[in-house]
mmCIF file of C-alpha atoms in Angstrom:
data_model
loop_
_atom_site.group_PDB
_atom_site.id
_atom_site.type_symbol
_atom_site.label_atom_id
_atom_site.label_comp_id
_atom_site.label_asym_id
_atom_site.label_seq_id
_atom_site.Cartn_x
_atom_site.Cartn_y
_atom_site.Cartn_z
ATOM 1 C CA MET K 1043 -1.608 -11.770 -14.485
ATOM 2 C CA SER K 1044 -2.687 -11.356 -18.098
ATOM 3 C CA THR K 1045 -0.611 -8.948 -20.177
ATOM 4 C CA GLY K 1046 -3.604 -6.881 -21.257
ATOM 5 C CA TYR K 1047 -4.883 -6.478 -17.702
ATOM 6 C CA ALA K 1048 -1.426 -5.612 -16.392
ATOM 7 C CA ASN K 1049 -0.970 -2.961 -19.072
ATOM 8 C CA THR K 1050 -4.347 -1.428 -18.230
ATOM 9 C CA GLN K 1051 -3.486 -1.304 -14.535
ATOM 10 C CA ILE K 1052 -0.090 0.298 -15.209
ATOM 11 C CA GLN K 1053 -1.531 2.867 -17.599
ATOM 12 C CA ASN K 1054 -4.177 3.967 -15.126
ATOM 13 C CA ILE K 1055 -1.650 4.294 -12.315
ATOM 14 C CA HIS K 1056 0.445 6.418 -14.680
ATOM 15 C CA ASN K 1057 -2.592 8.569 -15.501
ATOM 16 C CA ARG K 1058 -3.402 9.120 -11.818
ATOM 17 C CA ARG K 1059 0.198 10.054 -11.033
ATOM 18 C CA GLN K 1060 0.240 12.503 -13.930
ATOM 19 C CA LEU K 1061 -3.063 13.935 -12.713
ATOM 20 C CA HIS K 1062 -1.474 14.500 -9.305
ATOM 21 C CA ARG K 1063 1.495 16.297 -10.858
ATOM 22 C CA ASP K 1064 -0.792 18.424 -12.999
ATOM 23 C CA SER K 1065 -2.926 19.367 -10.007
ATOM 24 C CA CYS K 1066 0.217 20.527 -8.201
ATOM 25 C CA ASN K 1067 1.038 22.896 -11.049
ATOM 26 C CA LEU K 1068 -2.299 24.561 -11.776
ATOM 27 C CA THR K 1069 -1.462 27.751 -9.913
ATOM 28 C CA SER K 1070 1.435 30.175 -9.990
ATOM 29 C CA PRO K 1071 4.092 30.238 -8.648
ATOM 30 C CA PRO K 1072 4.613 26.444 -8.502
ATOM 31 C CA ALA K 1073 4.965 24.668 -5.161
ATOM 32 C CA PRO K 1074 5.988 21.143 -4.170
ATOM 33 C CA CYS K 1075 3.224 18.553 -4.459
ATOM 34 C CA GLY K 1076 1.207 18.491 -1.281
ATOM 35 C CA GLY K 1077 2.780 21.750 -0.120
ATOM 36 C CA ARG K 1078 1.222 25.137 0.432
ATOM 37 C CA ARG K 1079 0.891 27.304 -2.665
ATOM 38 C CA THR K 1080 1.296 31.052 -2.516
ATOM 39 C CA GLY K 1081 0.126 33.589 -5.042
ATOM 40 C CA GLY K 1082 -2.177 33.140 -7.994
ATOM 41 C CA ALA K 1083 -4.724 31.176 -6.049
ATOM 42 C CA GLY K 1084 -7.887 30.577 -7.989
ATOM 43 C CA LYS K 1085 -6.325 31.614 -11.284
ATOM 44 C CA GLU K 1086 -5.343 29.387 -14.169
ATOM 45 C CA GLN K 1087 -1.959 29.687 -15.762
ATOM 46 C CA LYS K 1088 -2.032 30.608 -19.384
ATOM 47 C CA GLY K 1089 -2.342 27.474 -21.483
ATOM 48 C CA VAL K 1090 -3.264 25.233 -18.524
ATOM 49 C CA THR K 1091 -6.686 23.594 -18.549
ATOM 50 C CA ALA K 1092 -8.405 23.163 -15.194
ATOM 51 C CA LEU K 1093 -9.021 19.589 -14.101
ATOM 52 C CA PRO K 1094 -12.639 18.365 -14.434
ATOM 53 C CA TYR K 1095 -12.534 17.093 -10.828
ATOM 54 C CA SER K 1096 -10.771 18.359 -7.744
ATOM 55 C CA GLU K 1097 -8.385 16.245 -5.681
ATOM 56 C CA ALA K 1098 -11.116 16.035 -3.029
ATOM 57 C CA ASP K 1099 -13.498 14.588 -5.654
ATOM 58 C CA LEU K 1100 -10.909 11.991 -6.665
ATOM 59 C CA ARG K 1101 -10.365 10.976 -3.046
ATOM 60 C CA ARG K 1102 -14.119 10.575 -2.572
ATOM 61 C CA ALA K 1103 -14.355 8.458 -5.720
ATOM 62 C CA LYS K 1104 -11.510 6.194 -4.599
ATOM 63 C CA GLN K 1105 -13.111 5.784 -1.158
ATOM 64 C CA ALA K 1106 -16.604 4.944 -2.429
ATOM 65 C CA ASP K 1107 -18.212 1.762 -1.122
ATOM 66 C CA LEU K 1108 -17.455 -0.736 -3.878
ATOM 67 C CA ALA K 1109 -19.725 -3.493 -2.552
ATOM 68 C CA ARG K 1110 -22.640 -1.075 -2.540
ATOM 69 C CA PHE K 1111 -21.866 -0.017 -6.108
ATOM 70 C CA LEU K 1112 -21.748 -3.632 -7.300
ATOM 71 C CA GLN K 1113 -25.010 -4.473 -5.569
ATOM 72 C CA SER K 1114 -26.645 -1.487 -7.246
ATOM 73 C CA ARG K 1115 -25.511 -2.909 -10.596
ATOM 74 C CA GLY K 1116 -26.934 -6.368 -9.955
ATOM 75 C CA TYR K 1117 -23.773 -8.289 -9.066
ATOM 76 C CA ARG K 1118 -24.215 -11.178 -6.624
ATOM 77 C CA LEU K 1119 -22.005 -10.841 -3.536
ATOM 78 C CA LYS K 1120 -21.302 -13.475 -0.897
ATOM 79 C CA ARG K 1121 -20.224 -12.202 2.517
ATOM 80 C CA GLU K 1122 -17.068 -13.804 3.945
ATOM 81 C CA GLY K 1123 -16.283 -12.182 7.291
ATOM 82 C CA ASN K 1124 -15.553 -8.487 6.665
ATOM 83 C CA GLN K 1125 -15.312 -8.864 2.898
ATOM 84 C CA TYR K 1126 -17.362 -10.044 -0.104
ATOM 85 C CA ARG K 1127 -16.708 -12.534 -2.875
ATOM 86 C CA VAL K 1128 -18.181 -11.589 -6.267
ATOM 87 C CA ALA K 1129 -20.019 -14.625 -7.626
ATOM 88 C CA GLY K 1130 -18.843 -15.962 -10.975
ATOM 89 C CA TYR K 1131 -15.491 -14.158 -11.095
ATOM 90 C CA GLY K 1132 -13.065 -16.705 -9.638
ATOM 91 C CA GLY K 1133 -11.474 -15.182 -6.556
ATOM 92 C CA LEU K 1134 -12.603 -11.566 -6.933
ATOM 93 C CA ILE K 1135 -12.742 -10.142 -3.386
ATOM 94 C CA VAL K 1136 -14.207 -6.773 -2.359
ATOM 95 C CA GLN K 1137 -13.591 -5.105 0.996
ATOM 96 C CA GLY K 1138 -14.739 -1.536 1.646
ATOM 97 C CA ASN K 1139 -13.324 0.559 -1.174
ATOM 98 C CA HIS K 1140 -10.761 -2.011 -2.316
ATOM 99 C CA TRP K 1141 -10.754 -5.152 -4.432
ATOM 100 C CA TYR K 1142 -8.341 -7.922 -5.342
ATOM 101 C CA TRP K 1143 -8.649 -10.566 -8.050
ATOM 102 C CA PHE K 1144 -6.506 -13.496 -6.892
ATOM 103 C CA SER K 1145 -6.606 -15.425 -10.154
ATOM 104 C CA ARG K 1146 -5.008 -12.480 -11.987
ATOM 105 C CA GLU K 1147 -3.030 -10.895 -9.119
ATOM 106 C CA ILE K 1148 -4.486 -7.438 -9.623
ATOM 107 C CA GLY K 1149 -6.442 -5.055 -7.446
ATOM 108 C CA GLY K 1150 -6.856 -1.490 -6.285
ATOM 109 C CA ASN K 1151 -9.466 0.995 -5.074
ATOM 110 C CA SER K 1152 -13.033 1.660 -6.225
ATOM 111 C CA LEU K 1153 -11.972 4.017 -9.012
ATOM 112 C CA ASP K 1154 -9.477 1.461 -10.314
ATOM 113 C CA PHE K 1155 -12.244 -1.140 -10.465
ATOM 114 C CA LEU K 1156 -14.556 0.905 -12.661
ATOM 115 C CA VAL K 1157 -11.756 1.850 -15.040
ATOM 116 C CA GLU K 1158 -9.764 -1.390 -15.158
ATOM 117 C CA PHE K 1159 -12.410 -4.056 -14.520
ATOM 118 C CA LEU K 1160 -15.524 -2.487 -16.031
ATOM 119 C CA GLY K 1161 -13.676 -0.550 -18.750
ATOM 120 C CA MET K 1162 -15.255 2.822 -17.985
ATOM 121 C CA ASP K 1163 -13.801 6.109 -19.134
ATOM 122 C CA PHE K 1164 -11.911 7.767 -16.253
ATOM 123 C CA ARG K 1165 -14.263 10.774 -16.025
ATOM 124 C CA GLN K 1166 -17.362 8.587 -16.260
ATOM 125 C CA ALA K 1167 -16.026 6.369 -13.470
ATOM 126 C CA VAL K 1168 -15.445 9.365 -11.187
ATOM 127 C CA HIS K 1169 -18.945 10.650 -11.977
ATOM 128 C CA GLU K 1170 -20.584 7.299 -11.168
ATOM 129 C CA LEU K 1171 -18.788 6.955 -7.830
ATOM 130 C CA LEU K 1172 -19.494 10.529 -6.782
ATOM 131 C CA ARG K 1173 -23.162 9.988 -7.642
ATOM 132 C CA LEU K 1174 -23.113 6.829 -5.515
ATOM 133 C CA GLY K 1175 -21.851 8.932 -2.602
ATOM 134 C CA GLU K 1176 -24.602 11.503 -3.138
ATOM 135 C CA ASN K 1177 -27.237 8.777 -3.124
ATOM 136 C CA ARG K 1178 -25.719 7.337 0.028
ATOM 137 C CA GLU K 1179 -26.197 10.622 1.838
ATOM 138 C CA SER K 1180 -29.961 10.189 1.444
ATOM 139 C CA THR K 1181 -29.914 6.642 2.860
ATOM 140 C CA PRO K 1182 -31.941 6.271 6.070
ATOM 141 C CA PRO K 1183 -29.654 6.552 9.144
ATOM 142 C CA ARG K 1184 -30.595 3.103 10.483
ATOM 143 C CA ARG K 1185 -29.412 1.348 7.312
ATOM 144 C CA GLU K 1186 -26.211 3.396 7.280
ATOM 145 C CA LYS K 1187 -25.429 2.434 10.871
ATOM 146 C CA ARG K 1188 -25.989 -1.244 10.192
ATOM 147 C CA HIS K 1189 -23.701 -1.170 7.178
ATOM 148 C CA ARG K 1190 -20.947 0.674 9.013
ATOM 149 C CA ASN K 1191 -20.980 -1.699 11.986
ATOM 150 C CA SER K 1192 -20.695 -4.740 9.738
ATOM 151 C CA ALA K 1193 -17.046 -3.988 8.971
ATOM 152 C CA LYS K 1194 -14.350 -5.289 11.317
ATOM 153 C CA HIS K 1195 -11.166 -3.438 12.201
ATOM 154 C CA PHE K 1196 -7.765 -5.078 12.484
ATOM 155 C CA GLU K 1197 -6.771 -5.788 16.067
ATOM 156 C CA PRO K 1198 -2.967 -5.757 16.533
ATOM 157 C CA PRO K 1199 -1.489 -8.588 18.637
ATOM 158 C CA PRO K 1200 -1.379 -7.610 22.343
ATOM 159 C CA ARG K 1201 1.939 -6.195 23.450
ATOM 160 C CA ASN K 1202 4.168 -7.956 25.965
ATOM 161 C CA GLU K 1203 5.401 -6.153 29.063
ATOM 162 C CA THR K 1204 8.981 -6.386 27.837
ATOM 163 C CA ASP K 1205 10.810 -6.415 24.489
ATOM 164 C CA ARG K 1206 13.697 -8.549 25.777
ATOM 165 C CA ARG K 1207 13.167 -11.584 23.540
ATOM 166 C CA ILE K 1208 12.945 -9.641 20.301
ATOM 167 C CA ARG K 1209 15.969 -7.520 21.240
ATOM 168 C CA ASP K 1210 18.030 -10.648 21.866
ATOM 169 C CA TYR K 1211 16.837 -12.274 18.666
ATOM 170 C CA LEU K 1212 17.329 -9.307 16.354
ATOM 171 C CA VAL K 1213 20.646 -8.119 17.781
ATOM 172 C CA LYS K 1214 22.376 -11.376 18.787
ATOM 173 C CA LYS K 1215 20.980 -13.830 16.219
ATOM 174 C CA ARG K 1216 20.258 -11.608 13.218
ATOM 175 C CA GLY K 1217 23.176 -9.206 13.760
ATOM 176 C CA LEU K 1218 21.126 -6.003 13.545
ATOM 177 C CA PRO K 1219 22.498 -2.801 15.146
ATOM 178 C CA GLU K 1220 21.003 -2.229 18.579
ATOM 179 C CA SER K 1221 20.634 1.485 17.841
ATOM 180 C CA LEU K 1222 18.312 0.788 14.886
ATOM 181 C CA ILE K 1223 16.222 -1.657 16.930
ATOM 182 C CA GLU K 1224 15.846 0.973 19.647
ATOM 183 C CA GLU K 1225 14.802 3.484 16.991
ATOM 184 C CA LEU K 1226 12.100 1.181 15.614
ATOM 185 C CA ILE K 1227 10.695 0.373 19.055
ATOM 186 C CA GLY K 1228 10.666 4.047 19.999
ATOM 187 C CA ALA K 1229 8.841 4.951 16.770
ATOM 188 C CA GLY K 1230 6.166 2.287 17.256
ATOM 189 C CA LEU K 1231 7.392 0.313 14.231
ATOM 190 C CA LEU K 1232 8.349 -2.773 16.252
ATOM 191 C CA TYR K 1233 7.266 -4.460 19.489
ATOM 192 C CA GLU K 1234 7.071 -7.882 21.137
ATOM 193 C CA ASP K 1235 3.765 -9.722 21.460
ATOM 194 C CA LEU K 1236 2.702 -12.098 24.244
ATOM 195 C CA ARG K 1237 4.227 -15.061 22.382
ATOM 196 C CA GLY K 1238 7.607 -13.387 22.017
ATOM 197 C CA ASN K 1239 7.212 -12.691 18.291
ATOM 198 C CA CYS K 1240 8.559 -9.601 16.565
ATOM 199 C CA VAL K 1241 5.559 -7.490 15.503
ATOM 200 C CA PHE K 1242 6.055 -4.966 12.686
ATOM 201 C CA PRO K 1243 2.848 -2.856 12.374
ATOM 202 C CA CYS K 1244 1.750 -2.015 8.814
ATOM 203 C CA ARG K 1245 0.030 1.372 8.478
ATOM 204 C CA ASP K 1246 -1.819 3.235 5.767
ATOM 205 C CA ARG K 1247 -0.994 6.788 4.765
ATOM 206 C CA SER K 1248 -3.127 8.241 7.575
ATOM 207 C CA GLY K 1249 -1.165 6.259 10.166
ATOM 208 C CA ARG K 1250 -3.896 3.745 10.950
ATOM 209 C CA VAL K 1251 -2.603 0.221 11.617
ATOM 210 C CA ARG K 1252 -4.035 -2.059 8.916
ATOM 211 C CA GLY K 1253 -2.026 -5.205 9.639
ATOM 212 C CA ALA K 1254 1.188 -6.580 11.088
ATOM 213 C CA PHE K 1255 4.081 -8.725 9.910
ATOM 214 C CA LEU K 1256 5.199 -11.315 12.483
ATOM 215 C CA ARG K 1257 8.584 -12.958 12.890
ATOM 216 C CA GLY K 1258 9.114 -15.771 15.394
ATOM 217 C CA THR K 1259 12.066 -15.669 17.775
ATOM 218 C CA GLY K 1260 12.064 -19.319 18.882
ATOM 219 C CA GLY K 1261 13.412 -22.439 17.238
ATOM 220 C CA ARG K 1262 10.644 -22.570 14.620
ATOM 221 C CA ASP K 1263 11.301 -20.311 11.632
ATOM 222 C CA PHE K 1264 7.908 -18.628 11.724
ATOM 223 C CA LYS K 1265 7.015 -15.556 9.687
ATOM 224 C CA GLY K 1266 3.873 -14.156 8.115
ATOM 225 C CA LEU K 1267 1.014 -11.694 8.471
ATOM 226 C CA ALA K 1268 -1.023 -11.529 11.662
ATOM 227 C CA PRO K 1269 -4.606 -12.831 11.331
ATOM 228 C CA GLY K 1270 -6.951 -10.192 9.915
ATOM 229 C CA SER K 1271 -4.175 -8.144 8.289
ATOM 230 C CA ASP K 1272 -4.951 -6.183 5.155
ATOM 231 C CA PHE K 1273 -2.276 -7.527 2.813
ATOM 232 C CA ARG K 1274 -2.378 -4.403 0.643
ATOM 233 C CA TYR K 1275 -0.382 -2.468 3.231
ATOM 234 C CA GLY K 1276 3.304 -3.123 3.821
ATOM 235 C CA TRP K 1277 5.625 -2.139 6.645
ATOM 236 C CA VAL K 1278 6.911 1.395 5.997
ATOM 237 C CA TRP K 1279 10.022 2.952 7.597
ATOM 238 C CA PRO K 1280 10.274 6.727 7.013
ATOM 239 C CA PRO K 1281 13.612 8.478 6.308
ATOM 240 C CA ALA K 1282 15.957 9.088 9.256
ATOM 241 C CA ASP K 1283 15.951 12.847 8.697
ATOM 242 C CA GLY K 1284 12.171 12.911 9.157
ATOM 243 C CA GLY K 1285 11.639 14.805 5.921
ATOM 244 C CA PHE K 1286 9.838 14.029 2.675
ATOM 245 C CA SER K 1287 11.449 11.504 0.341
ATOM 246 C CA SER K 1288 10.570 10.866 -3.287
ATOM 247 C CA ARG K 1289 12.772 7.735 -3.235
ATOM 248 C CA VAL K 1290 11.685 4.408 -1.760
ATOM 249 C CA VAL K 1291 13.703 1.236 -1.154
ATOM 250 C CA VAL K 1292 11.623 -1.919 -1.685
ATOM 251 C CA VAL K 1293 12.549 -5.075 0.274
ATOM 252 C CA GLU K 1294 10.901 -8.383 1.123
ATOM 253 C CA SER K 1295 10.902 -8.086 4.925
ATOM 254 C CA PRO K 1296 11.479 -5.562 7.719
ATOM 255 C CA ILE K 1297 14.643 -7.435 8.761
ATOM 256 C CA ASP K 1298 15.952 -6.994 5.205
ATOM 257 C CA ALA K 1299 15.253 -3.253 5.500
ATOM 258 C CA VAL K 1300 17.195 -2.891 8.759
ATOM 259 C CA SER K 1301 20.025 -5.090 7.443
ATOM 260 C CA LEU K 1302 20.373 -2.975 4.302
ATOM 261 C CA ALA K 1303 20.212 0.260 6.291
ATOM 262 C CA ALA K 1304 23.043 -1.013 8.497
ATOM 263 C CA GLN K 1305 25.203 -1.658 5.419
ATOM 264 C CA ARG K 1306 24.203 1.482 3.507
ATOM 265 C CA PRO K 1307 23.691 4.280 6.090
ATOM 266 C CA ALA K 1308 23.335 6.893 3.337
ATOM 267 C CA LEU K 1309 20.168 5.151 2.092
ATOM 268 C CA ARG K 1310 18.645 5.271 5.547
ATOM 269 C CA LYS K 1311 19.098 9.031 5.884
ATOM 270 C CA ARG K 1312 16.960 10.198 2.974
ATOM 271 C CA HIS K 1313 15.105 7.150 1.692
ATOM 272 C CA CYS K 1314 11.865 5.571 2.805
ATOM 273 C CA PHE K 1315 11.808 1.750 3.098
ATOM 274 C CA ILE K 1316 8.818 -0.468 2.400
ATOM 275 C CA SER K 1317 8.610 -4.185 3.076
ATOM 276 C CA LEU K 1318 6.298 -6.151 0.795
ATOM 277 C CA ASN K 1319 6.144 -8.853 3.492
ATOM 278 C CA GLY K 1320 7.063 -11.366 0.822
ATOM 279 C CA LEU K 1321 6.660 -10.688 -2.879
ATOM 280 C CA ARG K 1322 3.167 -9.199 -2.862
ATOM 281 C CA GLN K 1323 2.784 -7.087 -5.982
ATOM 282 C CA ILE K 1324 -0.474 -5.557 -4.730
ATOM 283 C CA THR K 1325 1.335 -4.188 -1.644
ATOM 284 C CA LEU K 1326 3.763 -2.205 -3.772
ATOM 285 C CA PHE K 1327 1.131 -0.872 -6.152
ATOM 286 C CA THR K 1328 -1.127 0.182 -3.285
ATOM 287 C CA TYR K 1329 1.796 2.303 -2.074
ATOM 288 C CA VAL K 1330 2.440 3.616 -5.596
ATOM 289 C CA ASP K 1331 -1.209 4.600 -5.960
ATOM 290 C CA HIS K 1332 -1.385 6.283 -2.552
ATOM 291 C CA HIS K 1333 1.936 8.142 -2.936
ATOM 292 C CA PRO K 1334 1.960 9.704 -6.421
ATOM 293 C CA GLU K 1335 4.708 12.078 -5.302
ATOM 294 C CA THR K 1336 7.218 9.189 -5.179
ATOM 295 C CA GLU K 1337 9.466 9.160 -8.248
ATOM 296 C CA THR K 1338 11.991 6.347 -7.670
ATOM 297 C CA PHE K 1339 11.615 2.820 -6.302
ATOM 298 C CA ILE K 1340 14.887 0.973 -5.645
ATOM 299 C CA LEU K 1341 14.071 -2.732 -5.931
ATOM 300 C CA ALA K 1342 16.306 -4.422 -3.339
ATOM 301 C CA LEU K 1343 14.680 -7.857 -3.345
ATOM 302 C CA ASP K 1344 16.437 -11.166 -2.571
ATOM 303 C CA SER K 1345 19.036 -12.449 -5.012
ATOM 304 C CA ASP K 1346 17.398 -15.878 -5.412
ATOM 305 C CA PRO K 1347 15.608 -16.645 -8.710
ATOM 306 C CA ALA K 1348 12.158 -15.776 -7.318
ATOM 307 C CA GLY K 1349 13.337 -12.442 -5.923
ATOM 308 C CA GLN K 1350 15.153 -11.364 -9.065
ATOM 309 C CA ALA K 1351 12.314 -12.459 -11.351
ATOM 310 C CA ALA K 1352 9.929 -10.379 -9.242
ATOM 311 C CA ALA K 1353 12.341 -7.431 -9.300
ATOM 312 C CA GLU K 1354 12.526 -7.444 -13.090
ATOM 313 C CA LYS K 1355 8.751 -7.767 -13.422
ATOM 314 C CA LEU K 1356 8.163 -4.889 -10.999
ATOM 315 C CA ARG K 1357 10.825 -2.787 -12.720
ATOM 316 C CA LEU K 1358 8.979 -2.983 -16.024
ATOM 317 C CA MET K 1359 5.618 -2.283 -14.418
ATOM 318 C CA LEU K 1360 6.938 0.705 -12.468
ATOM 319 C CA LYS K 1361 8.573 2.042 -15.607
ATOM 320 C CA GLY K 1362 5.197 1.825 -17.337
ATOM 321 C CA ALA K 1363 3.669 3.761 -14.436
ATOM 322 C CA GLY K 1364 6.170 6.580 -14.979
ATOM 323 C CA CYS K 1365 8.573 5.691 -12.148
ATOM 324 C CA LYS K 1366 12.295 5.045 -12.086
ATOM 325 C CA ALA K 1367 13.034 1.554 -10.754
ATOM 326 C CA PRO K 1368 16.704 0.537 -10.518
ATOM 327 C CA ILE K 1369 17.491 -2.926 -9.143
ATOM 328 C CA MET K 1370 19.866 -3.323 -6.175
ATOM 329 C CA ARG K 1371 20.901 -6.946 -5.719
ATOM 330 C CA PRO K 1372 22.262 -8.195 -2.371
ATOM 331 C CA PRO K 1373 25.711 -9.892 -2.502
ATOM 332 C CA ALA K 1374 24.243 -12.889 -0.613
ATOM 333 C CA LYS K 1375 20.820 -14.538 -0.736
ATOM 334 C CA ASP K 1376 19.297 -11.589 1.128
ATOM 335 C CA TRP K 1377 20.458 -8.453 2.937
ATOM 336 C CA ASN K 1378 20.558 -10.093 6.359
ATOM 337 C CA GLU K 1379 22.810 -12.892 5.117
ATOM 338 C CA ALA K 1380 25.042 -10.242 3.557
ATOM 339 C CA LEU K 1381 25.181 -8.412 6.904
ATOM 340 C CA VAL K 1382 25.918 -11.458 9.052
ATOM 341 C CA GLY K 1383 28.265 -13.066 6.528
ATOM 342 C CA GLY K 1384 30.113 -9.828 5.777
#
């Protein structure tokens, strides 16, 4: 990723997070972000300037159809399954309201694209995307239906009748506590597919399954995303107490998350865990963008050179986005080796 592009991406994430904080403090008395405010509704605090756009407007702008916007601006798009490749931009992929530029390892939502890729002013970008939505409302119904049906949804791997193989593998071979495995299965965060693989569903903020991370249980050391997965979404494990957490532990795999939780029970109680399913930077920054209320990201990546280099890079980028990002290094190559070897 180029330094200039990375800095632009970080700065805009920081601006959006600050916008979220500001929008949570426009009325009096203050309330937690996302919570219910009481008193002073509809009134501005003295010295506080109202935002030019509401949170609903910003959500609409982020969710605007990016392919449609690009086509309206004369860009040439080539369909590849349920996504588009932008001609002449070396690996720039658009899908729905998201984009990813593989050659520079950057991406985001529709609003990010206008600001970071096209260089628009933030307010102008919101205006353009909202106007696109208004124009779309006047589109003939038949065209709208055809466009909507062209997109494909992720189909999770079919579930096996039993979870015996994954229980044996995770508990006996990987040394994970049976109680935590039972918890994950009960919460719908883990199941066994027809091939006996561990399936870790990856959901977006609304709870919709957008992909799945697979781990083989046989002799072959298989791991990776299920076909059709949206790589922007990682596997997320909410806090044990079921409450809100502004602190997130970042790991490379779901097994690392469970291994670390077994060794540090206090982390499990009040921290959320996210698996990047490797070292996918876009997965972390999708979470950062969608959860502006999160303040601290504990980077608990592998202790090998690749893991620690990624941790340091992400630490600097998160710092630039206004987040705290301490590094927690496993005493072995990864947290599962530390668990089994300890």
